[in-house]
CSV table of C-alpha atoms and ligand atoms in Angstrom, one decimal:
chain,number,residue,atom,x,y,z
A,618,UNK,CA,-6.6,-19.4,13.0
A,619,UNK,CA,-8.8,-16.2,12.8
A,620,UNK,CA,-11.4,-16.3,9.8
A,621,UNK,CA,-9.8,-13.2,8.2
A,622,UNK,CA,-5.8,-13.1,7.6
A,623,UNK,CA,-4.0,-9.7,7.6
A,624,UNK,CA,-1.9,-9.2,4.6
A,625,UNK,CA,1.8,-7.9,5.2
A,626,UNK,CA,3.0,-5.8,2.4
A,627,UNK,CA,6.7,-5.1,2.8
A,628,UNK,CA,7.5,-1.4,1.2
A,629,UNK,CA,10.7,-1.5,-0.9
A,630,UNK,CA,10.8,2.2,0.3
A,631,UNK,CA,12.9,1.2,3.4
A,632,UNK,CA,14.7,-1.9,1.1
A,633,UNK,CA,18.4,-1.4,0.0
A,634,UNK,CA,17.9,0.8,-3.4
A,635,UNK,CA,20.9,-0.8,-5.0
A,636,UNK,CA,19.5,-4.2,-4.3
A,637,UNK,CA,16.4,-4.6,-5.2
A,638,UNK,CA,15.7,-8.0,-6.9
A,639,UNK,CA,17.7,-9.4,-3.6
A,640,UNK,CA,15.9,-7.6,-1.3
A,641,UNK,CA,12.4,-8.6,-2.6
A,642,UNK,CA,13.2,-12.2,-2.9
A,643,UNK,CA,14.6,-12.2,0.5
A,644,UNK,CA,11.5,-10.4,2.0
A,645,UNK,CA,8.8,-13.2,0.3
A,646,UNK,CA,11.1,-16.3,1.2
A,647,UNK,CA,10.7,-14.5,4.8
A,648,UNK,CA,6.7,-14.6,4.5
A,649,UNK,CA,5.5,-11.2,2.6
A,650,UNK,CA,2.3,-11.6,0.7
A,651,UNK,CA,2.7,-8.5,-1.5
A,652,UNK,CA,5.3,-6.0,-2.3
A,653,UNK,CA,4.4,-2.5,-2.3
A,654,UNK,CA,6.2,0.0,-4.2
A,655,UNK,CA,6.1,3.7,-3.8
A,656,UNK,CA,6.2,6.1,-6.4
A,657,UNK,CA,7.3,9.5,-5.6
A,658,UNK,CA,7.1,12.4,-8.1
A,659,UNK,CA,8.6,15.5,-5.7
A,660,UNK,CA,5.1,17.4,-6.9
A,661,UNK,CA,2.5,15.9,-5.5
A,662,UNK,CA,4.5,14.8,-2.2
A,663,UNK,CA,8.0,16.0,-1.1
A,664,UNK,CA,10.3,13.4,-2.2
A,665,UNK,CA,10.9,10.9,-5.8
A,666,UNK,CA,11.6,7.1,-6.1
A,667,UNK,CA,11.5,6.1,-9.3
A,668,UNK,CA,9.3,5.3,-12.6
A,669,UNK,CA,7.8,2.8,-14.9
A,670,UNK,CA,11.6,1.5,-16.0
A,671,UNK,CA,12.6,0.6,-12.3
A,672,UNK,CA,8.9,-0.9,-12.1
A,673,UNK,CA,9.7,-3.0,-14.6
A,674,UNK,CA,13.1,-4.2,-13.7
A,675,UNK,CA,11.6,-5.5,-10.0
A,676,UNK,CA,8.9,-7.2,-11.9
A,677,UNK,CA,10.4,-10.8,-12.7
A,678,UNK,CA,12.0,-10.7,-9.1
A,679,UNK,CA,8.6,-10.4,-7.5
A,680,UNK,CA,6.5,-14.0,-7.1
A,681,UNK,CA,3.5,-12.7,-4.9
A,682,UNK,CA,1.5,-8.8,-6.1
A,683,UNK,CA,3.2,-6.0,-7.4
A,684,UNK,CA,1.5,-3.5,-5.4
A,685,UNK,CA,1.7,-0.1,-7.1
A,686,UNK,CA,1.3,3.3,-4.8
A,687,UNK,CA,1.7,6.2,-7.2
A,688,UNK,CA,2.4,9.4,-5.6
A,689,UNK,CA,2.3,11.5,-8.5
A,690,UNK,CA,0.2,14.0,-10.0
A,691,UNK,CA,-1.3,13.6,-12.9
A,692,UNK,CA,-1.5,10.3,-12.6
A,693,UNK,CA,-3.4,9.5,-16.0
A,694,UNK,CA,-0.7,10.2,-18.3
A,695,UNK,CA,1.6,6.9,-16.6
A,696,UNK,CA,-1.3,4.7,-15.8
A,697,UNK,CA,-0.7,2.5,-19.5
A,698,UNK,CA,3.2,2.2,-18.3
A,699,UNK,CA,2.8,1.3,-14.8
A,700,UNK,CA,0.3,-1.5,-16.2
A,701,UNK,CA,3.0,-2.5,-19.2
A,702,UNK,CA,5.4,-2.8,-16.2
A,703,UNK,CA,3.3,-5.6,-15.0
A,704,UNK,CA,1.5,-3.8,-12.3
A,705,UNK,CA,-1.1,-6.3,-10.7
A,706,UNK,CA,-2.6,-3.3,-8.3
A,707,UNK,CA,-2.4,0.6,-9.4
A,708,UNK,CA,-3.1,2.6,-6.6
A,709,UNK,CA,-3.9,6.5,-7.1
A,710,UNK,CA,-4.3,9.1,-4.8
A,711,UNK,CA,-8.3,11.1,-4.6
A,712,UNK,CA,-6.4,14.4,-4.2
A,713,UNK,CA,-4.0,13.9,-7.2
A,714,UNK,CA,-6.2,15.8,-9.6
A,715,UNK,CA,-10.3,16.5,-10.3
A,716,UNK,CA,-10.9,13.7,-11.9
A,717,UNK,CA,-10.1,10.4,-10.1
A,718,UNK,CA,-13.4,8.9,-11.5
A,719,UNK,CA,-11.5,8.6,-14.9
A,720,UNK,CA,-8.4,8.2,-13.4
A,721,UNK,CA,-9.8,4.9,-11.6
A,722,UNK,CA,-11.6,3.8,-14.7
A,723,UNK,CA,-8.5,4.2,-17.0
A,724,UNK,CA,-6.5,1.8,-14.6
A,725,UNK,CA,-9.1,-0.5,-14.4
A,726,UNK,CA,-9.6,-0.6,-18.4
A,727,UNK,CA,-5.3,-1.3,-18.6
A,728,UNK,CA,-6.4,-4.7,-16.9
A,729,UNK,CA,-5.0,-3.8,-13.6
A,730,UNK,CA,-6.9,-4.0,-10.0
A,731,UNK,CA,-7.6,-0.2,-9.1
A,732,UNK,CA,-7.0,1.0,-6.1
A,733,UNK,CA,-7.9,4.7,-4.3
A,734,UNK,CA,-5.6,6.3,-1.5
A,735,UNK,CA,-6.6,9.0,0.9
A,736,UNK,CA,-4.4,11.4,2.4
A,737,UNK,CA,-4.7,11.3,6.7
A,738,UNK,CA,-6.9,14.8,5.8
A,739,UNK,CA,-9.3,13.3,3.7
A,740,UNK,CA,-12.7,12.3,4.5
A,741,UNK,CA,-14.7,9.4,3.2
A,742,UNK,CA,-17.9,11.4,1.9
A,743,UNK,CA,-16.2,12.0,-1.8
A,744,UNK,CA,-15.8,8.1,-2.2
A,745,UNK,CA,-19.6,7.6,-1.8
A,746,UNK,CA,-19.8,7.6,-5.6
A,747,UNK,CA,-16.0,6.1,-6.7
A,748,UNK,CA,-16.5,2.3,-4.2
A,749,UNK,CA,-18.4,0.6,-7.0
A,750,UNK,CA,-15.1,1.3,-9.5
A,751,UNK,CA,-12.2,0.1,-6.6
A,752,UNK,CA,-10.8,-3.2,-5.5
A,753,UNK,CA,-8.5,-1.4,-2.8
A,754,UNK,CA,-9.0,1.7,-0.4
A,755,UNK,CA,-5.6,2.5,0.8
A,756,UNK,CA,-5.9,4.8,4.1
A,757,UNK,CA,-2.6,6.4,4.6
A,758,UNK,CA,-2.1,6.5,8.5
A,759,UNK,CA,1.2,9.2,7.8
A,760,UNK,CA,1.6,12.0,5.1
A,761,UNK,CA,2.7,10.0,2.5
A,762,UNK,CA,6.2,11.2,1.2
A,763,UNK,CA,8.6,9.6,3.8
A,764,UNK,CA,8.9,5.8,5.8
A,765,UNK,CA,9.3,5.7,9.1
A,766,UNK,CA,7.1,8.3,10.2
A,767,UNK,CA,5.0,8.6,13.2
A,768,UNK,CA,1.3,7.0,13.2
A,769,UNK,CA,-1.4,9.1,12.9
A,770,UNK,CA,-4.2,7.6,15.6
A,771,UNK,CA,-7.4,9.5,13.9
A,772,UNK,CA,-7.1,7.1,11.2
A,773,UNK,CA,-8.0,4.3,12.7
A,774,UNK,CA,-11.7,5.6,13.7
A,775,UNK,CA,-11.6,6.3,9.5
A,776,UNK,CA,-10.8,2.5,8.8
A,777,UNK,CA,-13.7,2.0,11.3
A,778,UNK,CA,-16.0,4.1,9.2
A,779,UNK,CA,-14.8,3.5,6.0
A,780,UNK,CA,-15.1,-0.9,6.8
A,781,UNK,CA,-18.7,0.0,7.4
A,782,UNK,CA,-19.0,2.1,4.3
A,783,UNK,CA,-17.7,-1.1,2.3
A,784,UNK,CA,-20.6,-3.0,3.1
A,785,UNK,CA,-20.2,-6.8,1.5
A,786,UNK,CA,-18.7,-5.1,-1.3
A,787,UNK,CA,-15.2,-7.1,-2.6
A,788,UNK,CA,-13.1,-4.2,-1.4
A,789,UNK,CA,-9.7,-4.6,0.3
A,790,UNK,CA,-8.5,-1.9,3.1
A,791,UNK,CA,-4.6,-1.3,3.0
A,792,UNK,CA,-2.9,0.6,5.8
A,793,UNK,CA,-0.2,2.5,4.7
A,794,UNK,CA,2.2,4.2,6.9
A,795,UNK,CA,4.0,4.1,10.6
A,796,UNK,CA,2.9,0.2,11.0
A,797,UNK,CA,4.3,-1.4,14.0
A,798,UNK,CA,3.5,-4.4,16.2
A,799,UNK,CA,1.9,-1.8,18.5
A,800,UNK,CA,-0.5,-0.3,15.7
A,801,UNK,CA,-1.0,-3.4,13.0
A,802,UNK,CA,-3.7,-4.6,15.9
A,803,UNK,CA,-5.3,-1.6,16.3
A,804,UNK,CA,-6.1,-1.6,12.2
A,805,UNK,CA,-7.2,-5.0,12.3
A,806,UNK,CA,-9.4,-4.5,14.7
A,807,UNK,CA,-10.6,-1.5,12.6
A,808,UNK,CA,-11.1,-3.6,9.5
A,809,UNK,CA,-7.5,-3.5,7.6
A,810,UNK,CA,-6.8,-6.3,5.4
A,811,UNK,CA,-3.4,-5.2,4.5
A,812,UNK,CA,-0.4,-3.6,6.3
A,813,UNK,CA,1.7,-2.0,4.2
A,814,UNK,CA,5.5,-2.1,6.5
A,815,UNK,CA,8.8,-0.4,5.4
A,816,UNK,CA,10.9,0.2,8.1
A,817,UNK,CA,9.5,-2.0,10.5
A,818,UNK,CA,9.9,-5.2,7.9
A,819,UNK,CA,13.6,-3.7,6.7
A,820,UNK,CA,15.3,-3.0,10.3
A,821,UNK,CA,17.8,-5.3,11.6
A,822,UNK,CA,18.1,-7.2,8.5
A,823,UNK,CA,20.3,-7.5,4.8
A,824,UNK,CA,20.3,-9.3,1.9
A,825,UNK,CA,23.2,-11.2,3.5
A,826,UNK,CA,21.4,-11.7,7.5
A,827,UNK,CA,17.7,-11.7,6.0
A,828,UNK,CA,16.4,-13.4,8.9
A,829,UNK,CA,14.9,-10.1,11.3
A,830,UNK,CA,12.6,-9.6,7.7
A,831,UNK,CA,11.0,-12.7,8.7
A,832,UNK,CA,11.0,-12.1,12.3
A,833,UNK,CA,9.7,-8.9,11.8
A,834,UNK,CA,7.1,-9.8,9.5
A,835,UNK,CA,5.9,-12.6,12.0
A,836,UNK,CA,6.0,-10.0,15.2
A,837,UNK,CA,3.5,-8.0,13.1
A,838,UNK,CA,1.0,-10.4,11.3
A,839,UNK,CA,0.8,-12.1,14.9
A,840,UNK,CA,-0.2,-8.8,16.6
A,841,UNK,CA,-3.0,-8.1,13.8
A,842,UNK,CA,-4.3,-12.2,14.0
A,843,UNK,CA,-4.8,-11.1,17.5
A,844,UNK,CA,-6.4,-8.9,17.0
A,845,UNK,CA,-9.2,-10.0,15.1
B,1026,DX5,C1,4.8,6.7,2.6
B,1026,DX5,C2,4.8,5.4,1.8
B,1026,DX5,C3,4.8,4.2,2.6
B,1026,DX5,C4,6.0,4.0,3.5
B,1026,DX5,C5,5.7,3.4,4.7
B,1026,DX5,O1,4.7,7.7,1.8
B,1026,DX5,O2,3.6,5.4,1.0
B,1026,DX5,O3,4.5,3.0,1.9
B,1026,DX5,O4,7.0,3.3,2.8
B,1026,DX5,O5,6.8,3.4,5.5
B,1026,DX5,P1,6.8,3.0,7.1
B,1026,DX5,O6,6.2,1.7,7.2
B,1026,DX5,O7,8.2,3.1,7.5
B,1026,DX5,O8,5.9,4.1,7.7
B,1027,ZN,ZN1,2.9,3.4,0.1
């Protein structure tokens, strides 16, 4: 067993929309460790999910972390409702707005972990003074909006960088977007400790043949071990 264990966080993006409490209970009994649910506002990326009422609906179905990704802008105005929906991480993006210092603060003071997102065009120099307020740096490796998009490779050098720039702080890296058993080992070997997968965790399975979830999740967390 390798000292560090990748995460797998199945995104309910790529899950059947009128099934979600089946589709998240099937995906842990098949081995996730988190759930991560994205939140789409059609302003601040091309494309909407769903709100704080939905959030809360999924909540009692979900056993392991609610993983929160907004991708909304502003993002202060919902933080209190994504955390009364039982959020356990809130995740905000650094380019939603001028102020993530107080955006990060405001999540952590509604008793939720805080986590901080960067777009595949954003550099790690503006987080020099934000890594002593997050419990998460989520490094999107697509422009978020969409699943199953292509893998962007110059974010792997940035998980490279960015597990340096961590230090021994108690900060998780997420990977977030185009995960695959072909890239989950290259971000393992970069420093992730979470791989956030939508389409490759949904394909080939149901709620009613929920076995390829669990193959699927197995093909990638042994490709990231291996890595390590
Ligand atoms: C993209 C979302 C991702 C997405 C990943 O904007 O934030 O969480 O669901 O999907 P895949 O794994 O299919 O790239
Ligand atoms: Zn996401």
């Amino acid at each position: 067993m390798p000292e560090r264990s990748i995460k797998i966080a199945p995104s309910i993006l790529s899950a059947d929309f009128a099934n979600f409490g089946q589709e998240i209970r099937a995906v842990e009994a098949q081995g996730a460790d988190w759930i991560h649910v994205d939140v789409m506002d059609g302003h601040f990326v091309p494309n909407l999910t769903f709100g704080p009422p939905l959030v809360k609906a999924i909540r009692p179905h979900i056993s392991t972390v609610m993983d929160v990704h907004l991708m909304i802008a502003p993002v202060d105005p919902y933080i209190d409702a994504f955390a009364e929906a039982g959020s356990d991480i809130i995740t905000a993006h650094l380019e939603a707005g001028p102020h993530i210092h107080r955006t990060l603060q405001a999540i952590r003071a509604a008793g939720c972990k805080a986590g901080l997102a960067l777009n595949p065009g954003t550099g790690l120099a503006d987080m020099a003074y934000l890594l002593d307020m997050v419990d998460l740096v989520c490094v999107m490796a697509v422009n978020p909006g969409f699943g199953g998009q292509k893998f962007i490779h110059s974010q792997v050098d940035k998980v490279r960088r960015l597990r340096e720039m961590i230090g021994d702080r108690p900060i998780q890296i997420e990977i977030d977007g185009g995960i695959t058993p072909d890239t989950a080992p290259l971000m393992a070997a970069a420093g992730a400790d979470v791989l956030v997968a939508g389409s490759a965790v949904f394909k080939g399975g149901s709620v009613a043949d929920p076995a390829p979830y669990g193959e699927n999740i197995r093909r990638i967390r042994e490709a990231a071990d291996a890595a390590l």
